[in-house]
Amino acid sequence: MIQSYKKKYRALDKYDVLMIGSGMGCLSAASILAKENKRVLILERHYTAGGFTHIFKRRGYEWDVGIHYIGEVQRKNSAIKIIFDYITDCNLKWADMGDVYDKIIIGEKKYNLVKGVSNFKKQILEYFPKEEIAINKYVDLVFASNRAMKKFYMSKVFSKILDFLIGGYYKKDYLKYSNKTTHEVLSGITKNKKLIKVLTGQYGDYGLPPMQSSFAMHASVVKHYFDGGSFPIGGSSKIVETIDPIIEKNSGTIIVNAEVKSIIIDKGRAVGVKMVDGKLFYADSIISGIGIFNTYKKLIPIEIVQKHNLLSRLKMIKPSVSHGCLYIGLKGSPEDLKLPKHNLWIYPEKGSHDDCVKEYLNDINADFPLVYISFPSSKDPDWSNRYPGKSTIDIITLLPYDIFTSWQNTEWMNRGEDYDNLKEAISSRLLDILFKELPHLRDKLDHYELSSPLTTKKFVNYDRGELYGIDHTPERFSQKFLKPETEIKNFYLTGQDIVTAGVGGALFSGLLTAIAVSKKNLFKKIKNSVL
Ligand SMILES: Cc1cc2nc3c(=O)[nH]c(=O)nc-3n(C[C@H](O)[C@H](O)[C@H](O)COP(=O)(O)OP(=O)(O)OC[C@H]3O[C@@H](n4cnc5c(N)ncnc54)[C@H](O)[C@@H]3O)c2cc1C
């Protein structure tokens, strides 16, 4: 297990590639580069590796933090499946969640999102029989946006000159979709507000309601799950556990409890990093996977930031919303408790998603604009081998960072009675929502604890407890600096911010960064090696 070893530095002083952060982006890049014979060092600040794919254990339970379902891994020739197989030597296995992957609940009405695009359409048509034209048009647009996506992301690894010559051509089709909000596109094809509310019922997967989110992001998430959802067998920690041996095999390593303080730049080139404890590591290439705000504001020396006017770029993008997650432990196996595999998305009956978010941000005691309930233990066929007679549930909602600012300088687990009381009030509201849906669980409750945006800040280092890095607004997709190569020689970016949030987005960012570092077109090689 990655968390029980590698705690002490036992690294060399010099590597081929050094990565800051052990999230999905870095892990993916690390495995690909290790297979290109690069000796890779990953430095992770947390006591465990994986970024948001990490797990934590308490009171005899285990919870996954940032994975509830992943799409496209059951389809042999999907890009996500191919890359996952490549970076894990096919050792990461996936369990299908079944025909229904998401259930959207609006007031008393329930809408299933069903696997398979024709089933999806048929099911939505049953709920909205007069909307056939709109539903068909919607699905066509979702596919059209995704078709344009490939070229857009390929252009992120173009050299400066190539980008100048043909970058615009490669990007323009996707920008047609990404420049519009989800609401603009959907309201252009239907006036049925309920249908729009249902079709955007997964907006929590990217954090922004329809009037604020880019349609391209919406379309990419919706299409991602058209083939259903899957969960890693053995839990999310299997991701790092199956990648780590590949890094080690090529004399690389992952070190936890290792916080990078700054990047060492010599004559305009990144040459190494300085750790918080003063230790120095050197490498030919340095990759940051800790998010663009963290990278620009914390890691890069101020004179370099000023030279390239990097902070002005941060004005073009925004940190995403923050969240709270109620981690629940229950007595009884998932089968005994009849826990579903699909996720529940619960919304207030009245108002659009945007109105509900606005109302809640004005008054935190208003209805939660979104409550997401996931049943990880029932999704993982290996769960009961590890935790017999137990189950877990995660409930996520939006929690603004601002309501927690007064405790931002307090210590984790010791933030004071007011903080605990606020968390208890939120937990109890979330539990009521769970018990309304699944009343038989009330007696089975064994443990619960709520994370707040301060928890995310403490463990994953996002300053405002961001759930998804930077926001998926239309403006985000036009920012040319969100790509692997930077103007600092030998210094690269990876992770969700340079593609999109989501394990798939971060996974793909790792491939892009590996291409930028190795200067090889690895797309073809990876495809051929797995198929
Ligand atoms: C609650 C939640 C639920 C989610 N559910 C899903 C889901 O069901 N499906 C899905 O596809 N996606 C989901 N996501 C999104 C997905 O988990 C992320 O988009 C993805 O994992 C981000 O990967 P990343 O490479 O950007 O790195 P991150 O996961 O952001 O990791 C960055 C790492 O850098 C480390 N770090 C920061 N600063 C330093 C430093 N100075 N020195 C060293 N290390 C540092 C951090 O500790 C962290 O480990 C979810 C996310 C959250 C938060």
XYZ file of C-alpha atoms and ligand atoms in Angstrom:
584
model
C 0.000 0.000 0.000
C 1.381 3.324 -1.085
C 0.463 5.057 2.160
C 2.401 2.720 4.407
C 5.811 3.057 2.785
C 7.936 5.652 1.056
C 7.397 8.059 3.883
C 11.057 8.918 4.249
C 13.085 10.527 1.504
C 15.075 7.790 -0.089
C 15.372 9.546 -3.375
C 18.315 10.386 -5.550
C 19.239 14.028 -5.997
C 18.810 14.017 -9.751
C 16.016 12.630 -11.960
C 14.995 12.867 -15.583
C 11.585 14.206 -14.684
C 10.307 15.594 -11.404
C 6.599 15.992 -10.741
C 4.930 18.110 -8.122
C 1.759 16.490 -6.801
C 0.586 12.915 -7.266
C -2.857 13.545 -8.763
C -4.189 11.676 -11.767
C -2.431 14.036 -14.208
C 1.027 13.433 -12.733
C 0.440 9.707 -12.272
C -0.595 9.343 -15.873
C 2.371 11.391 -17.168
C 4.727 9.526 -14.815
C 3.741 6.092 -16.020
C 3.918 7.097 -19.687
C 7.323 8.745 -19.228
C 8.628 5.800 -17.183
C 7.779 3.636 -20.185
C 9.900 6.036 -22.256
C 12.806 5.133 -19.933
C 12.575 8.304 -17.913
C 13.476 8.161 -14.261
C 10.630 9.954 -12.543
C 10.265 11.424 -9.074
C 6.819 12.389 -7.771
C 6.730 14.616 -4.700
C 3.426 14.651 -2.839
C 2.616 16.944 0.052
C -0.168 14.770 1.547
C 0.584 11.700 3.675
C -0.894 9.547 0.940
C -0.610 9.586 -2.848
C -3.219 9.976 -5.559
C -4.479 13.563 -5.239
C -8.273 13.416 -5.361
C -8.051 9.706 -6.152
C -6.771 9.074 -2.628
C -8.757 7.187 -0.023
C -8.851 7.584 3.727
C -9.711 5.123 6.464
C -11.323 5.760 9.829
C -13.230 3.725 12.381
C -12.965 0.564 10.310
C -14.303 2.158 7.099
C -12.668 3.363 3.915
C -13.884 6.261 1.760
C -12.919 7.424 -1.703
C -12.568 11.184 -1.954
C -12.720 12.182 -5.613
C -14.014 9.196 -7.565
C -17.626 8.094 -7.647
C -17.956 6.921 -11.201
C -15.995 6.986 -14.397
C -17.348 6.596 -17.901
C -16.010 4.987 -21.057
C -13.885 2.331 -19.348
C -16.117 -0.567 -20.397
C -15.605 0.269 -24.073
C -12.434 -1.436 -25.279
C -11.438 1.179 -27.832
C -12.281 4.353 -25.903
C -9.350 6.724 -25.350
C -9.823 6.606 -21.577
C -9.779 2.804 -21.439
C -6.737 2.653 -23.720
C -4.767 5.146 -21.623
C -5.763 3.504 -18.340
C -4.739 0.081 -19.638
C -1.429 1.495 -20.841
C -0.500 3.293 -17.642
C -1.490 0.413 -15.364
C -0.341 -2.499 -17.558
C -4.020 -3.529 -17.639
C -3.937 -4.188 -13.893
C -6.682 -1.713 -13.022
C -10.084 -3.375 -13.325
C -13.488 -1.741 -13.471
C -16.931 -2.746 -12.248
C -19.923 -1.677 -14.292
C -22.627 0.134 -12.315
C -25.475 -1.352 -14.313
C -28.152 0.056 -16.604
C -28.975 3.164 -14.610
C -25.975 5.280 -13.677
C -27.642 8.470 -12.419
C -31.091 9.161 -11.019
C -32.175 12.780 -11.148
C -34.690 13.640 -8.437
C -36.551 16.933 -8.747
C -39.063 17.371 -5.957
C -41.059 14.128 -5.968
C -40.263 13.172 -9.577
C -37.465 10.764 -10.524
C -35.690 10.479 -13.856
C -33.293 7.666 -14.702
C -30.300 8.229 -16.958
C -29.864 4.916 -18.717
C -26.807 3.372 -20.318
C -26.584 3.333 -24.123
C -27.386 6.407 -26.143
C -30.539 5.032 -27.761
C -31.802 3.834 -24.359
C -30.966 7.235 -22.937
C -32.977 8.994 -25.612
C -35.887 6.542 -25.314
C -36.042 6.983 -21.575
C -35.958 10.778 -21.704
C -38.619 10.694 -24.410
C -40.850 8.645 -22.101
C -40.580 11.414 -19.525
C -41.041 14.171 -22.120
C -43.116 12.656 -24.956
C -43.601 15.980 -26.768
C -39.899 16.750 -26.939
C -38.633 14.231 -29.467
C -37.137 16.814 -31.817
C -35.402 18.639 -28.984
C -34.020 15.424 -27.474
C -32.600 14.261 -30.803
C -31.118 17.653 -31.495
C -29.621 17.752 -28.005
C -27.898 14.379 -28.378
C -26.612 15.392 -31.819
C -25.092 18.551 -30.347
C -23.498 16.590 -27.514
C -21.806 14.353 -30.065
C -20.862 17.234 -32.350
C -19.130 19.055 -29.506
C -17.234 15.912 -28.539
C -16.145 15.287 -32.108
C -14.621 18.764 -32.254
C -12.865 18.216 -28.916
C -10.149 15.893 -30.186
C -8.518 18.450 -32.464
C -8.800 21.158 -29.825
C -6.792 19.165 -27.287
C -4.284 17.942 -29.853
C -3.420 21.560 -30.547
C -2.335 21.952 -26.918
C 0.869 20.116 -27.732
C 1.660 22.030 -30.897
C 4.953 23.859 -31.002
C 4.694 27.658 -30.954
C 5.180 27.884 -34.674
C 2.710 25.108 -35.481
C 0.184 26.670 -33.167
C 0.653 29.986 -34.917
C 0.213 28.384 -38.325
C -2.632 25.912 -37.787
C -3.662 26.167 -34.091
C -6.616 28.423 -34.864
C -7.944 25.953 -37.421
C -7.652 23.069 -34.928
C -9.442 24.976 -32.186
C -12.178 26.807 -34.019
C -14.801 24.042 -34.206
C -14.651 23.299 -30.507
C -14.714 26.961 -29.569
C -18.101 27.216 -31.287
C -19.442 24.945 -28.542
C -17.229 25.991 -25.668
C -17.947 29.704 -26.150
C -21.638 29.167 -25.434
C -23.177 28.488 -22.066
C -25.076 25.261 -21.530
C -28.244 27.278 -21.059
C -27.776 29.186 -24.324
C -27.564 25.943 -26.260
C -30.355 24.102 -24.473
C -32.793 27.004 -24.484
C -32.148 27.241 -28.219
C -33.586 23.766 -28.745
C -36.414 23.601 -26.184
C -38.556 25.921 -24.111
C -39.317 23.108 -21.670
C -37.650 24.234 -18.443
C -38.173 20.891 -16.722
C -36.436 19.077 -19.575
C -33.501 21.492 -19.328
C -33.358 20.896 -15.592
C -33.270 17.126 -16.073
C -30.729 17.179 -18.918
C -28.429 19.331 -16.802
C -28.979 17.160 -13.738
C -25.314 16.128 -13.701
C -24.046 19.698 -13.468
C -22.472 18.826 -10.137
C -19.940 16.783 -12.110
C -18.415 20.034 -13.327
C -19.628 22.427 -10.652
C -21.419 25.153 -12.608
C -25.146 25.511 -13.320
C -26.331 25.920 -16.945
C -26.165 29.714 -17.223
C -22.534 29.745 -16.143
C -21.056 26.549 -17.548
C -19.599 26.074 -20.989
C -21.725 23.809 -23.179
C -18.566 21.972 -24.237
C -17.960 20.877 -20.652
C -21.557 19.852 -20.215
C -21.421 17.849 -23.450
C -18.198 16.143 -22.531
C -19.557 14.946 -19.170
C -22.889 13.822 -20.631
C -21.226 11.853 -23.424
C -18.642 10.439 -20.987
C -21.431 8.589 -19.175
C -23.526 7.563 -22.176
C -21.988 4.083 -21.921
C -22.742 3.949 -18.205
C -20.608 4.442 -15.120
C -17.892 2.240 -13.619
C -15.973 2.052 -10.390
C -12.403 0.801 -9.805
C -12.493 -2.701 -8.308
C -10.795 -2.512 -4.925
C -11.474 1.244 -4.635
C -9.762 4.368 -5.980
C -6.464 3.592 -4.284
C -5.996 0.893 -6.922
C -5.149 3.662 -9.383
C -1.925 4.680 -7.671
C -1.208 1.105 -6.629
C -1.267 -0.138 -10.210
C 0.802 2.769 -11.564
C 3.453 2.855 -8.863
C 5.215 -0.415 -9.899
C 5.692 0.970 -13.417
C 7.365 4.100 -12.069
C 9.507 2.003 -9.705
C 10.491 -0.415 -12.444
C 12.277 2.420 -14.177
C 14.062 3.542 -10.981
C 11.548 6.270 -10.260
C 9.551 6.739 -7.080
C 6.670 8.515 -5.361
C 7.380 10.196 -2.062
C 4.614 11.358 0.254
C 4.807 13.972 3.037
C 7.005 15.892 0.609
C 5.860 19.473 0.042
C 7.541 21.487 -2.657
C 8.127 25.116 -1.731
C 9.438 26.557 -4.972
C 10.871 25.831 -8.352
C 14.541 26.519 -8.894
C 15.106 28.513 -12.051
C 18.588 28.991 -13.435
C 19.179 31.223 -16.451
C 15.524 31.002 -17.434
C 15.390 27.206 -17.139
C 13.660 25.125 -14.494
C 16.330 22.871 -13.023
C 14.898 21.598 -9.755
C 12.750 22.234 -6.703
C 13.267 23.337 -3.159
C 11.278 21.480 -0.538
C 9.624 23.078 2.479
C 12.293 21.440 4.667
C 15.073 22.932 2.525
C 16.057 19.799 0.619
C 16.788 20.240 -3.084
C 15.990 17.900 -5.955
C 17.162 18.351 -9.529
C 15.768 17.097 -12.833
C 15.917 17.772 -16.554
C 12.194 18.519 -16.677
C 9.845 19.706 -13.958
C 6.071 19.220 -14.095
C 3.539 20.858 -11.812
C 0.230 19.063 -11.302
C -1.018 21.117 -8.377
C -3.310 23.507 -10.230
C -2.526 26.725 -12.039
C -3.361 29.072 -9.148
C -1.052 27.173 -6.806
C 1.675 26.931 -9.415
C 1.720 30.604 -10.357
C 1.089 32.003 -6.899
C 3.188 29.688 -4.763
C 5.862 27.835 -6.715
C 7.305 30.167 -9.307
C 9.762 32.778 -8.020
C 8.222 36.237 -8.006
C 10.706 37.756 -10.463
C 9.775 35.100 -13.033
C 6.073 35.636 -12.350
C 6.558 39.357 -12.987
C 8.740 38.831 -16.039
C 6.025 36.804 -17.775
C 3.139 38.728 -16.219
C 1.682 35.431 -15.039
C -0.664 36.857 -12.430
C -2.604 38.810 -15.037
C -3.588 35.446 -16.518
C -5.217 34.363 -13.307
C -7.712 37.197 -13.787
C -9.018 35.383 -16.865
C -10.005 32.280 -14.889
C -11.766 31.593 -11.598
C -11.361 28.967 -8.893
C -14.236 26.480 -8.972
C -16.863 26.126 -6.271
C -16.083 24.323 -3.061
C -17.955 21.471 -1.496
C -18.615 19.457 1.609
C -18.859 15.686 1.694
C -20.624 13.715 4.376
C -18.783 10.426 4.698
C -21.120 7.832 6.176
C -20.459 4.362 7.626
C -23.342 1.913 8.033
C -23.825 -1.424 9.718
C -24.762 -4.052 7.140
C -23.415 -5.088 3.764
C -24.502 -3.182 0.620
C -26.661 -6.212 -0.269
C -28.288 -6.374 3.195
C -29.034 -2.669 3.017
C -30.194 -2.888 -0.595
C -28.009 0.020 -1.569
C -28.257 1.039 -5.205
C -25.253 1.342 -7.468
C -26.484 4.429 -9.274
C -25.995 7.943 -7.935
C -28.817 10.172 -6.784
C -28.879 13.839 -7.774
C -31.464 15.626 -5.657
C -32.739 19.103 -6.550
C -35.391 21.472 -5.237
C -38.620 21.330 -7.204
C -38.949 25.035 -7.846
C -36.729 27.234 -9.956
C -33.929 26.587 -12.400
C -30.568 25.231 -11.219
C -29.145 28.740 -11.530
C -31.933 30.265 -9.420
C -31.492 27.608 -6.743
C -27.731 28.231 -6.572
C -28.273 32.005 -6.325
C -30.843 31.651 -3.588
C -28.591 29.343 -1.580
C -25.556 31.594 -1.929
C -27.667 34.450 -0.545
C -28.975 32.353 2.305
C -27.163 29.216 3.290
C -30.289 27.990 5.088
C -32.231 27.865 1.826
C -32.646 24.430 0.229
C -29.386 22.904 -0.935
C -29.313 23.624 -4.682
C -27.810 20.177 -5.274
C -27.344 17.063 -3.184
C -25.424 14.161 -4.658
C -25.581 10.744 -3.015
C -23.161 8.022 -4.021
C -22.922 4.432 -2.763
C -19.271 3.443 -3.284
C -19.396 0.207 -1.306
C -22.160 -1.173 -3.504
C -20.263 -0.211 -6.675
C -17.121 -2.118 -5.708
C -17.444 -5.925 -5.960
C -14.357 -6.299 -3.760
C -15.730 -4.154 -0.937
C -17.245 -6.917 1.189
C -14.002 -8.955 1.035
C -12.265 -6.062 2.739
C -15.093 -4.725 4.898
C -17.608 -7.518 5.557
C -20.900 -6.454 7.114
C -20.303 -2.747 6.439
C -21.278 -0.145 3.873
C -20.468 3.434 3.010
C -22.292 6.376 1.479
C -20.983 9.785 0.399
C -23.240 12.828 0.237
C -21.875 15.896 -1.486
C -23.247 19.404 -1.610
C -21.957 22.849 -2.486
C -20.513 24.675 0.513
C -19.137 28.164 -0.131
C -15.633 28.719 1.169
C -16.650 32.113 2.566
C -18.805 30.649 5.327
C -15.697 28.941 6.705
C -13.159 31.760 6.475
C -13.271 32.544 10.172
C -11.753 29.107 10.885
C -9.144 29.119 8.139
C -6.273 29.563 10.562
C -7.429 26.855 12.953
C -6.134 23.300 13.021
C -7.811 20.300 11.449
C -9.823 18.309 14.035
C -9.498 21.214 16.447
C -11.314 24.104 14.813
C -13.572 24.825 17.765
C -17.138 24.316 18.922
C -18.769 26.797 16.503
C -17.225 25.044 13.541
C -18.314 21.650 14.854
C -21.839 22.967 15.444
C -22.081 24.376 11.932
C -20.885 21.074 10.507
C -23.343 19.157 12.659
C -26.236 21.315 11.427
C -25.231 20.712 7.797
C -24.718 16.978 8.421
C -28.126 16.641 9.971
C -29.802 18.383 6.984
C -27.981 16.019 4.612
C -28.898 12.941 6.646
C -32.574 13.974 6.566
C -32.395 14.048 2.775
C -30.787 10.598 2.712
C -33.382 9.120 5.067
C -36.213 10.623 3.041
C -34.988 8.587 0.059
C -33.871 5.484 1.971
C -35.687 5.497 5.346
C -34.554 1.968 6.274
C -30.983 3.232 6.698
C -31.798 5.366 9.740
C -31.162 2.497 12.188
C -28.025 1.383 10.413
C -26.077 4.609 10.784
C -22.782 3.911 12.541
C -20.535 6.877 11.720
C -20.602 10.160 9.815
C -18.235 13.037 9.356
C -18.439 16.097 7.155
C -15.537 17.514 5.221
C -15.605 21.247 4.569
C -13.727 23.406 2.046
C -11.085 23.763 4.769
C -10.583 19.997 4.690
C -9.965 20.133 0.938
C -7.558 23.001 1.481
C -5.662 21.109 4.144
C -5.321 17.825 2.285
C -5.202 18.746 -1.384
C -3.885 22.304 -1.033
C -6.516 24.147 -3.061
C -6.611 27.575 -1.428
C -10.358 28.077 -1.566
C -11.136 24.389 -1.192
C -11.846 24.174 -4.926
C -13.758 21.089 -5.932
C -12.663 21.083 -9.569
C -9.609 23.340 -9.974
C -10.656 26.194 -12.238
C -14.236 26.893 -13.292
C -15.584 25.470 -16.547
C -16.895 28.742 -17.919
C -16.852 29.551 -21.648
C -13.885 31.894 -21.030
C -11.747 29.075 -19.636
C -11.649 27.246 -22.930
C -10.186 30.240 -24.780
C -7.160 30.579 -22.518
C -4.114 29.607 -24.526
C -1.835 29.256 -21.507
C -3.801 26.236 -20.215
C -1.481 23.727 -21.850
C 1.557 21.643 -20.884
C 4.315 23.890 -22.192
C 5.089 27.140 -20.397
C 7.422 29.997 -21.268
C 9.860 28.723 -18.653
C 12.153 26.257 -20.338
C 11.841 22.677 -19.069
C 8.849 23.562 -16.919
C 5.452 22.029 -17.707
C 1.900 21.922 -16.388
C -0.427 18.959 -16.066
C -3.645 18.002 -14.263
C -7.296 18.974 -14.471
C -6.648 22.676 -15.125
C -5.039 22.150 -18.503
C -7.798 19.871 -19.819
C -10.903 19.674 -17.606
C -11.887 18.360 -14.214
C -12.657 14.679 -13.951
C -10.391 11.692 -13.714
C -10.640 11.323 -17.499
C -9.626 14.961 -18.048
C -6.660 14.678 -15.694
C -5.670 11.322 -17.188
C -5.589 12.875 -20.645
C -3.656 15.901 -19.376
C -0.930 13.471 -18.287
C -0.670 12.109 -21.824
C -0.465 15.627 -23.275
C 2.256 16.586 -20.823
C 4.198 13.386 -21.486
C 4.074 14.224 -25.206
C 5.300 17.768 -24.537
C 8.173 16.529 -22.339
C 9.280 13.615 -24.503
C 8.676 15.517 -27.753
C 7.301 12.276 -29.188
C 3.899 11.644 -30.660
C 2.820 9.013 -28.177
C -0.872 8.900 -29.237
C -0.246 6.214 -31.837
C 2.193 4.200 -29.749
C -0.212 3.968 -26.822
C -3.135 3.056 -29.038
C -1.210 0.321 -30.826
C 0.301 -1.139 -27.683
C -3.057 -1.815 -26.065
C -5.383 -2.706 -28.928
C -15.531 15.332 -4.185
C -15.060 15.034 -5.562
C -15.695 14.077 -6.311
C -15.264 13.780 -7.598
N -15.872 12.773 -8.286
C -15.409 12.435 -9.510
C -15.980 11.329 -10.210
O -16.875 10.658 -9.725
N -15.494 11.049 -11.448
C -14.493 11.763 -12.031
O -14.095 11.457 -13.156
N -13.928 12.815 -11.370
C -14.351 13.151 -10.136
N -13.776 14.188 -9.455
C -12.726 14.986 -10.120
C -11.370 14.306 -10.135
O -11.128 13.609 -8.949
C -10.271 15.357 -10.352
O -10.632 16.191 -11.439
C -8.898 14.767 -10.637
O -8.614 13.682 -9.796
C -7.839 15.866 -10.466
O -6.562 15.379 -10.767
P -5.286 16.308 -10.865
O -4.253 15.576 -11.643
O -5.656 17.648 -11.370
O -4.682 16.434 -9.413
P -5.295 16.615 -7.961
O -6.153 15.455 -7.647
O -5.865 17.960 -7.793
O -3.992 16.470 -7.077
C -3.056 17.486 -6.875
C -2.055 16.967 -5.840
O -1.011 17.923 -5.657
C -0.634 17.891 -4.289
N 0.071 19.124 -3.967
C -0.455 20.372 -3.863
N 0.506 21.262 -3.548
C 1.674 20.566 -3.445
C 3.023 20.923 -3.158
N 3.368 22.197 -2.935
N 3.958 19.950 -3.115
C 3.632 18.653 -3.372
N 2.375 18.263 -3.655
C 1.398 19.205 -3.704
C -1.956 17.749 -3.579
O -1.777 17.312 -2.252
C -2.665 16.730 -4.463
O -2.387 15.419 -4.053
C -14.175 14.490 -8.158
C -13.508 15.452 -7.395
C -13.936 15.713 -6.110
C -13.197 16.729 -5.295
